[in-house]
PDB file of C-alpha atoms in Angstrom:
ATOM      1  CA  UNK L   1      20.723  31.905  12.356  1.00  0.00           C
ATOM      2  CA  UNK L   2      21.891  31.617  15.907  1.00  0.00           C
ATOM      3  CA  UNK L   3      25.383  32.647  16.979  1.00  0.00           C
ATOM      4  CA  UNK L   4      27.734  32.152  19.886  1.00  0.00           C
ATOM      5  CA  UNK L   5      30.909  33.893  20.967  1.00  0.00           C
ATOM      6  CA  UNK L   6      32.648  30.526  21.040  1.00  0.00           C
ATOM      7  CA  UNK L   7      34.095  30.889  24.542  1.00  0.00           C
ATOM      8  CA  UNK L   8      32.325  27.921  26.136  1.00  0.00           C
ATOM      9  CA  UNK L   9      33.225  25.857  23.062  1.00  0.00           C
ATOM     10  CA  UNK L  10      36.931  26.750  23.385  1.00  0.00           C
ATOM     11  CA  UNK L  11      37.031  26.079  27.113  1.00  0.00           C
ATOM     12  CA  UNK L  12      35.206  22.751  26.763  1.00  0.00           C
ATOM     13  CA  UNK L  13      37.526  21.637  23.943  1.00  0.00           C
ATOM     14  CA  UNK L  14      40.649  22.635  25.873  1.00  0.00           C
ATOM     15  CA  UNK L  15      39.437  20.911  29.062  1.00  0.00           C
ATOM     16  CA  UNK L  16      38.514  17.709  27.209  1.00  0.00           C
ATOM     17  CA  UNK L  17      41.762  17.696  25.232  1.00  0.00           C
ATOM     18  CA  UNK L  18      43.824  18.176  28.393  1.00  0.00           C
ATOM     19  CA  UNK L  19      42.342  15.443  30.553  1.00  0.00           C
ATOM     20  CA  UNK L  20      41.935  12.846  27.805  1.00  0.00           C
ATOM     21  CA  UNK L  21      45.621  13.276  26.961  1.00  0.00           C
ATOM     22  CA  UNK L  22      46.477  12.714  30.634  1.00  0.00           C
ATOM     23  CA  UNK L  23      47.306  16.305  31.579  1.00  0.00           C
ATOM     24  CA  UNK L  24      45.070  16.490  34.635  1.00  0.00           C
ATOM     25  CA  UNK L  25      46.781  19.631  35.990  1.00  0.00           C
ATOM     26  CA  UNK L  26      46.046  21.523  32.797  1.00  0.00           C
ATOM     27  CA  UNK L  27      42.454  20.239  32.777  1.00  0.00           C
ATOM     28  CA  UNK L  28      41.958  21.495  36.341  1.00  0.00           C
ATOM     29  CA  UNK L  29      43.115  24.978  35.282  1.00  0.00           C
ATOM     30  CA  UNK L  30      39.858  25.383  33.319  1.00  0.00           C
ATOM     31  CA  UNK L  31      37.708  24.732  36.397  1.00  0.00           C
ATOM     32  CA  UNK L  32      36.451  27.161  39.016  1.00  0.00           C
ATOM     33  CA  UNK L  33      37.866  26.326  42.458  1.00  0.00           C
ATOM     34  CA  UNK L  34      34.333  25.590  43.664  1.00  0.00           C
ATOM     35  CA  UNK L  35      33.492  23.328  40.726  1.00  0.00           C
ATOM     36  CA  UNK L  36      30.480  21.089  41.305  1.00  0.00           C
ATOM     37  CA  UNK L  37      30.300  17.816  39.402  1.00  0.00           C
ATOM     38  CA  UNK L  38      27.170  15.693  39.424  1.00  0.00           C
ATOM     39  CA  UNK L  39      28.432  12.251  38.492  1.00  0.00           C
ATOM     40  CA  UNK L  40      26.490   8.949  38.384  1.00  0.00           C
ATOM     41  CA  UNK L  41      27.695   7.944  41.866  1.00  0.00           C
ATOM     42  CA  UNK L  42      26.999  11.343  43.423  1.00  0.00           C
ATOM     43  CA  UNK L  43      28.248  14.895  43.730  1.00  0.00           C
ATOM     44  CA  UNK L  44      31.923  15.881  43.758  1.00  0.00           C
ATOM     45  CA  UNK L  45      32.651  19.398  45.058  1.00  0.00           C
ATOM     46  CA  UNK L  46      35.769  21.518  44.659  1.00  0.00           C
ATOM     47  CA  UNK L  47      38.902  21.075  42.555  1.00  0.00           C
ATOM     48  CA  UNK L  48      40.714  19.224  45.359  1.00  0.00           C
ATOM     49  CA  UNK L  49      38.085  16.466  45.231  1.00  0.00           C
ATOM     50  CA  UNK L  50      37.617  16.587  41.476  1.00  0.00           C
ATOM     51  CA  UNK L  51      41.305  16.069  40.668  1.00  0.00           C
ATOM     52  CA  UNK L  52      41.570  12.482  42.033  1.00  0.00           C
ATOM     53  CA  UNK L  53      38.135  11.689  40.556  1.00  0.00           C
ATOM     54  CA  UNK L  54      39.514  12.634  37.126  1.00  0.00           C
ATOM     55  CA  UNK L  55      42.888  10.971  37.706  1.00  0.00           C
ATOM     56  CA  UNK L  56      41.192   7.648  38.531  1.00  0.00           C
ATOM     57  CA  UNK L  57      39.412   7.800  35.204  1.00  0.00           C
ATOM     58  CA  UNK L  58      42.584   8.752  33.316  1.00  0.00           C
ATOM     59  CA  UNK L  59      44.484   5.867  34.913  1.00  0.00           C
ATOM     60  CA  UNK L  60      42.230   3.190  33.391  1.00  0.00           C
ATOM     61  CA  UNK L  61      42.046   4.624  29.870  1.00  0.00           C
ATOM     62  CA  UNK L  62      43.930   2.992  27.040  1.00  0.00           C
ATOM     63  CA  UNK L  63      42.530   5.483  24.522  1.00  0.00           C
ATOM     64  CA  UNK L  64      40.052   8.342  24.424  1.00  0.00           C
ATOM     65  CA  UNK L  65      38.210   9.990  21.561  1.00  0.00           C
ATOM     66  CA  UNK L  66      36.430  13.333  21.755  1.00  0.00           C
ATOM     67  CA  UNK L  67      33.542  12.602  19.392  1.00  0.00           C
ATOM     68  CA  UNK L  68      31.998  16.062  19.531  1.00  0.00           C
ATOM     69  CA  UNK L  69      31.815  19.334  21.419  1.00  0.00           C
ATOM     70  CA  UNK L  70      28.670  21.458  21.065  1.00  0.00           C
ATOM     71  CA  UNK L  71      28.187  24.787  22.816  1.00  0.00           C
ATOM     72  CA  UNK L  72      26.319  28.021  23.163  1.00  0.00           C
ATOM     73  CA  UNK L  73      27.590  31.138  24.984  1.00  0.00           C
ATOM     74  CA  UNK L  74      27.523  29.697  28.489  1.00  0.00           C
ATOM     75  CA  UNK L  75      27.416  25.919  28.265  1.00  0.00           C
ATOM     76  CA  UNK L  76      28.781  22.977  26.330  1.00  0.00           C
ATOM     77  CA  UNK L  77      28.212  19.279  25.800  1.00  0.00           C
ATOM     78  CA  UNK L  78      31.139  16.917  25.257  1.00  0.00           C
ATOM     79  CA  UNK L  79      30.684  13.462  23.746  1.00  0.00           C
ATOM     80  CA  UNK L  80      33.463  10.938  24.451  1.00  0.00           C
ATOM     81  CA  UNK L  81      34.260   7.353  23.580  1.00  0.00           C
ATOM     82  CA  UNK L  82      36.828   5.510  25.695  1.00  0.00           C
ATOM     83  CA  UNK L  83      38.656   2.225  25.561  1.00  0.00           C
ATOM     84  CA  UNK L  84      39.836   0.618  28.764  1.00  0.00           C
ATOM     85  CA  UNK L  85      41.430  -2.762  29.330  1.00  0.00           C
ATOM     86  CA  UNK L  86      37.963  -4.231  29.926  1.00  0.00           C
ATOM     87  CA  UNK L  87      35.530  -2.185  27.853  1.00  0.00           C
ATOM     88  CA  UNK L  88      35.721  -0.868  24.295  1.00  0.00           C
ATOM     89  CA  UNK L  89      33.775   2.153  22.969  1.00  0.00           C
ATOM     90  CA  UNK L  90      32.622   3.122  26.436  1.00  0.00           C
ATOM     91  CA  UNK L  91      30.564   6.277  25.974  1.00  0.00           C
ATOM     92  CA  UNK L  92      30.404   9.239  28.256  1.00  0.00           C
ATOM     93  CA  UNK L  93      28.822  12.654  27.924  1.00  0.00           C
ATOM     94  CA  UNK L  94      29.422  15.784  29.940  1.00  0.00           C
ATOM     95  CA  UNK L  95      27.286  18.882  30.098  1.00  0.00           C
ATOM     96  CA  UNK L  96      29.106  21.844  31.575  1.00  0.00           C
ATOM     97  CA  UNK L  97      28.321  25.455  32.340  1.00  0.00           C
ATOM     98  CA  UNK L  98      30.843  28.285  32.167  1.00  0.00           C
ATOM     99  CA  UNK L  99      30.911  31.435  34.296  1.00  0.00           C
ATOM    100  CA  UNK L 100      33.610  34.129  34.228  1.00  0.00           C
ATOM    101  CA  UNK L 101      35.740  32.033  31.914  1.00  0.00           C
ATOM    102  CA  UNK L 102      35.785  28.952  34.155  1.00  0.00           C
ATOM    103  CA  UNK L 103      33.806  25.724  34.253  1.00  0.00           C
ATOM    104  CA  UNK L 104      31.448  25.956  37.262  1.00  0.00           C
ATOM    105  CA  UNK L 105      29.336  22.846  36.933  1.00  0.00           C
ATOM    106  CA  UNK L 106      29.749  19.522  35.165  1.00  0.00           C
ATOM    107  CA  UNK L 107      27.029  16.950  34.725  1.00  0.00           C
ATOM    108  CA  UNK L 108      28.679  13.643  33.873  1.00  0.00           C
ATOM    109  CA  UNK L 109      26.673  10.767  32.447  1.00  0.00           C
ATOM    110  CA  UNK L 110      27.975   7.257  31.835  1.00  0.00           C
ATOM    111  CA  UNK L 111      26.868   3.700  32.443  1.00  0.00           C
ATOM    112  CA  UNK L 112      28.226   2.177  35.658  1.00  0.00           C
ATOM    113  CA  UNK L 113      26.843  -1.285  34.905  1.00  0.00           C
ATOM    114  CA  UNK L 114      29.811  -2.715  32.912  1.00  0.00           C
ATOM    115  CA  UNK L 115      32.276  -1.867  35.706  1.00  0.00           C
ATOM    116  CA  UNK L 116      29.899  -3.183  38.400  1.00  0.00           C
ATOM    117  CA  UNK L 117      29.474  -6.473  36.497  1.00  0.00           C
ATOM    118  CA  UNK L 118      33.225  -6.816  35.997  1.00  0.00           C
ATOM    119  CA  UNK L 119      33.754  -6.297  39.737  1.00  0.00           C
ATOM    120  CA  UNK L 120      31.110  -8.917  40.609  1.00  0.00           C
ATOM    121  CA  UNK L 121      32.702 -11.448  38.291  1.00  0.00           C
ATOM    122  CA  UNK L 122      36.140 -10.712  39.716  1.00  0.00           C
ATOM    123  CA  UNK L 123      34.820 -11.540  43.210  1.00  0.00           C
ATOM    124  CA  UNK L 124      33.747 -15.043  42.210  1.00  0.00           C
TER     125      UNK L 124
ATOM    126  CA  UNK J   1      31.635  34.079  16.332  1.00  0.00           C
ATOM    127  CA  UNK J   2      30.324  30.791  15.079  1.00  0.00           C
ATOM    128  CA  UNK J   3      26.853  30.385  13.633  1.00  0.00           C
ATOM    129  CA  UNK J   4      24.396  27.638  12.812  1.00  0.00           C
ATOM    130  CA  UNK J   5      21.272  27.500  10.675  1.00  0.00           C
ATOM    131  CA  UNK J   6      19.366  26.170  13.667  1.00  0.00           C
ATOM    132  CA  UNK J   7      17.838  23.186  11.886  1.00  0.00           C
ATOM    133  CA  UNK J   8      19.404  20.457  14.035  1.00  0.00           C
ATOM    134  CA  UNK J   9      18.496  22.499  17.125  1.00  0.00           C
ATOM    135  CA  UNK J  10      14.850  22.739  16.053  1.00  0.00           C
ATOM    136  CA  UNK J  11      14.578  19.067  15.169  1.00  0.00           C
ATOM    137  CA  UNK J  12      16.237  17.970  18.414  1.00  0.00           C
ATOM    138  CA  UNK J  13      13.973  20.209  20.492  1.00  0.00           C
ATOM    139  CA  UNK J  14      10.831  19.007  18.709  1.00  0.00           C
ATOM    140  CA  UNK J  15      11.856  15.341  19.048  1.00  0.00           C
ATOM    141  CA  UNK J  16      12.676  15.708  22.755  1.00  0.00           C
ATOM    142  CA  UNK J  17       9.500  17.680  23.447  1.00  0.00           C
ATOM    143  CA  UNK J  18       7.362  15.075  21.684  1.00  0.00           C
ATOM    144  CA  UNK J  19       8.632  11.931  23.363  1.00  0.00           C
ATOM    145  CA  UNK J  20       8.999  13.398  26.852  1.00  0.00           C
ATOM    146  CA  UNK J  21       5.367  14.512  26.673  1.00  0.00           C
ATOM    147  CA  UNK J  22       4.365  10.968  25.683  1.00  0.00           C
ATOM    148  CA  UNK J  23       3.689  11.581  21.995  1.00  0.00           C
ATOM    149  CA  UNK J  24       5.843   8.754  20.671  1.00  0.00           C
ATOM    150  CA  UNK J  25       4.242   8.850  17.204  1.00  0.00           C
ATOM    151  CA  UNK J  26       5.181  12.489  16.766  1.00  0.00           C
ATOM    152  CA  UNK J  27       8.692  11.821  18.073  1.00  0.00           C
ATOM    153  CA  UNK J  28       9.137   9.034  15.513  1.00  0.00           C
ATOM    154  CA  UNK J  29       8.187  11.460  12.710  1.00  0.00           C
ATOM    155  CA  UNK J  30      11.526  13.245  13.228  1.00  0.00           C
ATOM    156  CA  UNK J  31      13.537  10.067  12.664  1.00  0.00           C
ATOM    157  CA  UNK J  32      14.829   8.572   9.424  1.00  0.00           C
ATOM    158  CA  UNK J  33      13.265   5.164   8.776  1.00  0.00           C
ATOM    159  CA  UNK J  34      16.708   3.587   9.066  1.00  0.00           C
ATOM    160  CA  UNK J  35      17.543   5.337  12.332  1.00  0.00           C
ATOM    161  CA  UNK J  36      20.408   3.763  14.259  1.00  0.00           C
ATOM    162  CA  UNK J  37      20.490   4.190  18.022  1.00  0.00           C
ATOM    163  CA  UNK J  38      23.501   3.162  20.062  1.00  0.00           C
ATOM    164  CA  UNK J  39      22.100   2.695  23.559  1.00  0.00           C
ATOM    165  CA  UNK J  40      23.868   1.380  26.673  1.00  0.00           C
ATOM    166  CA  UNK J  41      22.497  -2.143  26.173  1.00  0.00           C
ATOM    167  CA  UNK J  42      23.326  -2.244  22.452  1.00  0.00           C
ATOM    168  CA  UNK J  43      22.247  -1.048  19.025  1.00  0.00           C
ATOM    169  CA  UNK J  44      18.625  -0.495  18.005  1.00  0.00           C
ATOM    170  CA  UNK J  45      18.034  -0.252  14.245  1.00  0.00           C
ATOM    171  CA  UNK J  46      15.035   1.110  12.365  1.00  0.00           C
ATOM    172  CA  UNK J  47      11.960   3.024  13.499  1.00  0.00           C
ATOM    173  CA  UNK J  48       9.965  -0.202  14.026  1.00  0.00           C
ATOM    174  CA  UNK J  49      12.454  -1.306  16.694  1.00  0.00           C
ATOM    175  CA  UNK J  50      13.047   2.151  18.094  1.00  0.00           C
ATOM    176  CA  UNK J  51       9.364   2.880  18.766  1.00  0.00           C
ATOM    177  CA  UNK J  52       8.871   0.205  21.490  1.00  0.00           C
ATOM    178  CA  UNK J  53      12.313   1.073  22.930  1.00  0.00           C
ATOM    179  CA  UNK J  54      11.108   4.653  23.390  1.00  0.00           C
ATOM    180  CA  UNK J  55       7.630   3.630  24.572  1.00  0.00           C
ATOM    181  CA  UNK J  56       9.128   1.459  27.329  1.00  0.00           C
ATOM    182  CA  UNK J  57      11.015   4.481  28.594  1.00  0.00           C
ATOM    183  CA  UNK J  58       7.963   6.754  28.388  1.00  0.00           C
ATOM    184  CA  UNK J  59       5.871   4.221  30.320  1.00  0.00           C
ATOM    185  CA  UNK J  60       8.036   4.445  33.455  1.00  0.00           C
ATOM    186  CA  UNK J  61       8.410   8.248  33.552  1.00  0.00           C
ATOM    187  CA  UNK J  62       6.537  10.257  36.118  1.00  0.00           C
ATOM    188  CA  UNK J  63       8.145  13.488  34.894  1.00  0.00           C
ATOM    189  CA  UNK J  64      10.753  14.593  32.387  1.00  0.00           C
ATOM    190  CA  UNK J  65      12.779  17.784  32.091  1.00  0.00           C
ATOM    191  CA  UNK J  66      14.722  18.855  29.008  1.00  0.00           C
ATOM    192  CA  UNK J  67      17.651  20.575  30.711  1.00  0.00           C
ATOM    193  CA  UNK J  68      19.366  21.758  27.546  1.00  0.00           C
ATOM    194  CA  UNK J  69      19.643  21.328  23.793  1.00  0.00           C
ATOM    195  CA  UNK J  70      22.905  22.339  22.106  1.00  0.00           C
ATOM    196  CA  UNK J  71      23.480  22.046  18.361  1.00  0.00           C
ATOM    197  CA  UNK J  72      25.508  22.914  15.321  1.00  0.00           C
ATOM    198  CA  UNK J  73      24.316  22.572  11.699  1.00  0.00           C
ATOM    199  CA  UNK J  74      24.199  18.786  11.615  1.00  0.00           C
ATOM    200  CA  UNK J  75      24.124  17.469  15.157  1.00  0.00           C
ATOM    201  CA  UNK J  76      22.677  18.138  18.583  1.00  0.00           C
ATOM    202  CA  UNK J  77      23.084  17.106  22.206  1.00  0.00           C
ATOM    203  CA  UNK J  78      20.062  16.813  24.489  1.00  0.00           C
ATOM    204  CA  UNK J  79      20.396  16.788  28.283  1.00  0.00           C
ATOM    205  CA  UNK J  80      17.482  15.273  30.217  1.00  0.00           C
ATOM    206  CA  UNK J  81      16.518  14.687  33.825  1.00  0.00           C
ATOM    207  CA  UNK J  82      13.804  12.140  34.578  1.00  0.00           C
ATOM    208  CA  UNK J  83      11.818  11.051  37.570  1.00  0.00           C
ATOM    209  CA  UNK J  84      10.456   7.545  37.735  1.00  0.00           C
ATOM    210  CA  UNK J  85       8.681   5.747  40.536  1.00  0.00           C
ATOM    211  CA  UNK J  86      12.055   4.428  41.761  1.00  0.00           C
ATOM    212  CA  UNK J  87      14.640   7.025  40.801  1.00  0.00           C
ATOM    213  CA  UNK J  88      14.623  10.833  41.020  1.00  0.00           C
ATOM    214  CA  UNK J  89      16.762  13.148  38.847  1.00  0.00           C
ATOM    215  CA  UNK J  90      17.856  10.314  36.610  1.00  0.00           C
ATOM    216  CA  UNK J  91      20.093  11.890  33.979  1.00  0.00           C
ATOM    217  CA  UNK J  92      20.327  10.974  30.352  1.00  0.00           C
ATOM    218  CA  UNK J  93      22.077  12.555  27.410  1.00  0.00           C
ATOM    219  CA  UNK J  94      21.578  11.992  23.713  1.00  0.00           C
ATOM    220  CA  UNK J  95      23.862  12.972  20.877  1.00  0.00           C
ATOM    221  CA  UNK J  96      22.131  12.903  17.515  1.00  0.00           C
ATOM    222  CA  UNK J  97      23.077  13.598  13.932  1.00  0.00           C
ATOM    223  CA  UNK J  98      20.699  15.005  11.332  1.00  0.00           C
ATOM    224  CA  UNK J  99      20.704  14.315   7.578  1.00  0.00           C
ATOM    225  CA  UNK J 100      18.163  15.594   5.055  1.00  0.00           C
ATOM    226  CA  UNK J 101      16.001  16.980   7.842  1.00  0.00           C
ATOM    227  CA  UNK J 102      15.739  13.695   9.753  1.00  0.00           C
ATOM    228  CA  UNK J 103      17.561  12.230  12.734  1.00  0.00           C
ATOM    229  CA  UNK J 104      19.820   9.457  11.390  1.00  0.00           C
ATOM    230  CA  UNK J 105      21.779   8.411  14.444  1.00  0.00           C
ATOM    231  CA  UNK J 106      21.261   8.718  18.182  1.00  0.00           C
ATOM    232  CA  UNK J 107      23.873   7.970  20.800  1.00  0.00           C
ATOM    233  CA  UNK J 108      22.074   7.490  24.118  1.00  0.00           C
ATOM    234  CA  UNK J 109      23.984   7.554  27.390  1.00  0.00           C
ATOM    235  CA  UNK J 110      22.529   6.773  30.806  1.00  0.00           C
ATOM    236  CA  UNK J 111      23.445   4.751  33.857  1.00  0.00           C
ATOM    237  CA  UNK J 112      21.902   1.260  33.904  1.00  0.00           C
ATOM    238  CA  UNK J 113      23.127   0.499  37.422  1.00  0.00           C
ATOM    239  CA  UNK J 114      20.161   1.903  39.435  1.00  0.00           C
ATOM    240  CA  UNK J 115      17.651  -0.189  37.457  1.00  0.00           C
ATOM    241  CA  UNK J 116      19.859  -3.287  37.661  1.00  0.00           C
ATOM    242  CA  UNK J 117      20.179  -2.892  41.438  1.00  0.00           C
ATOM    243  CA  UNK J 118      16.425  -2.369  41.835  1.00  0.00           C
ATOM    244  CA  UNK J 119      15.791  -5.555  39.840  1.00  0.00           C
ATOM    245  CA  UNK J 120      18.266  -7.541  41.978  1.00  0.00           C
ATOM    246  CA  UNK J 121      16.624  -6.361  45.179  1.00  0.00           C
ATOM    247  CA  UNK J 122      13.171  -7.178  43.805  1.00  0.00           C
ATOM    248  CA  UNK J 123      14.307 -10.769  43.171  1.00  0.00           C
ATOM    249  CA  UNK J 124      15.249 -11.346  46.811  1.00  0.00           C
TER     250      UNK J 124
END
């Protein structure tokens, strides 16, 4: 048997619930001020930069599902599926680490190809 | 406190360890014969189809790091970082579910854009 205190799980669930329901302010409250996010297009540092990054994502969502949250004492993985106007069942995963009750680092993985192809077609 | 029997964790770790070290046969031994993998480019069904899909990936790796495995009783998330000849610190996450001691479903998330861009440049 392995056990966890459940803190990272609770924080990850609350963060995911907040931003997928459009409450970006509440989502930001779970992050350390010096949050570092390694996203597919590069690194985003600090809450001030991370807020518009998240808002942009929220703005294109038509629905969001939190498929799963898995965690140990200090880190969590979140599995999402999103629908946007252009893409259905768009999958994203985040791996985050928690320190002193705040999210310090987020690794965000998703496929940029569908959006890049849509943009190329739109240019024609 | 939450607890898990550790089985999904063990299976996920063994699977990840096997394929990232190039032992595709051993990796396949952890999968149900009717494995379903939802990958960025589409669905792959059955071990016979999944084996070459995995081998293709193994063939381009110069190194692989298993950053983290998180699990509950029936599912696990695996966080990877890969180096290939063209891309460094290429991140991938898998979310897998376990039934009767075998991996039944794998959701694989990674960014196809770097490879697509490399292929476009190679064509010029």
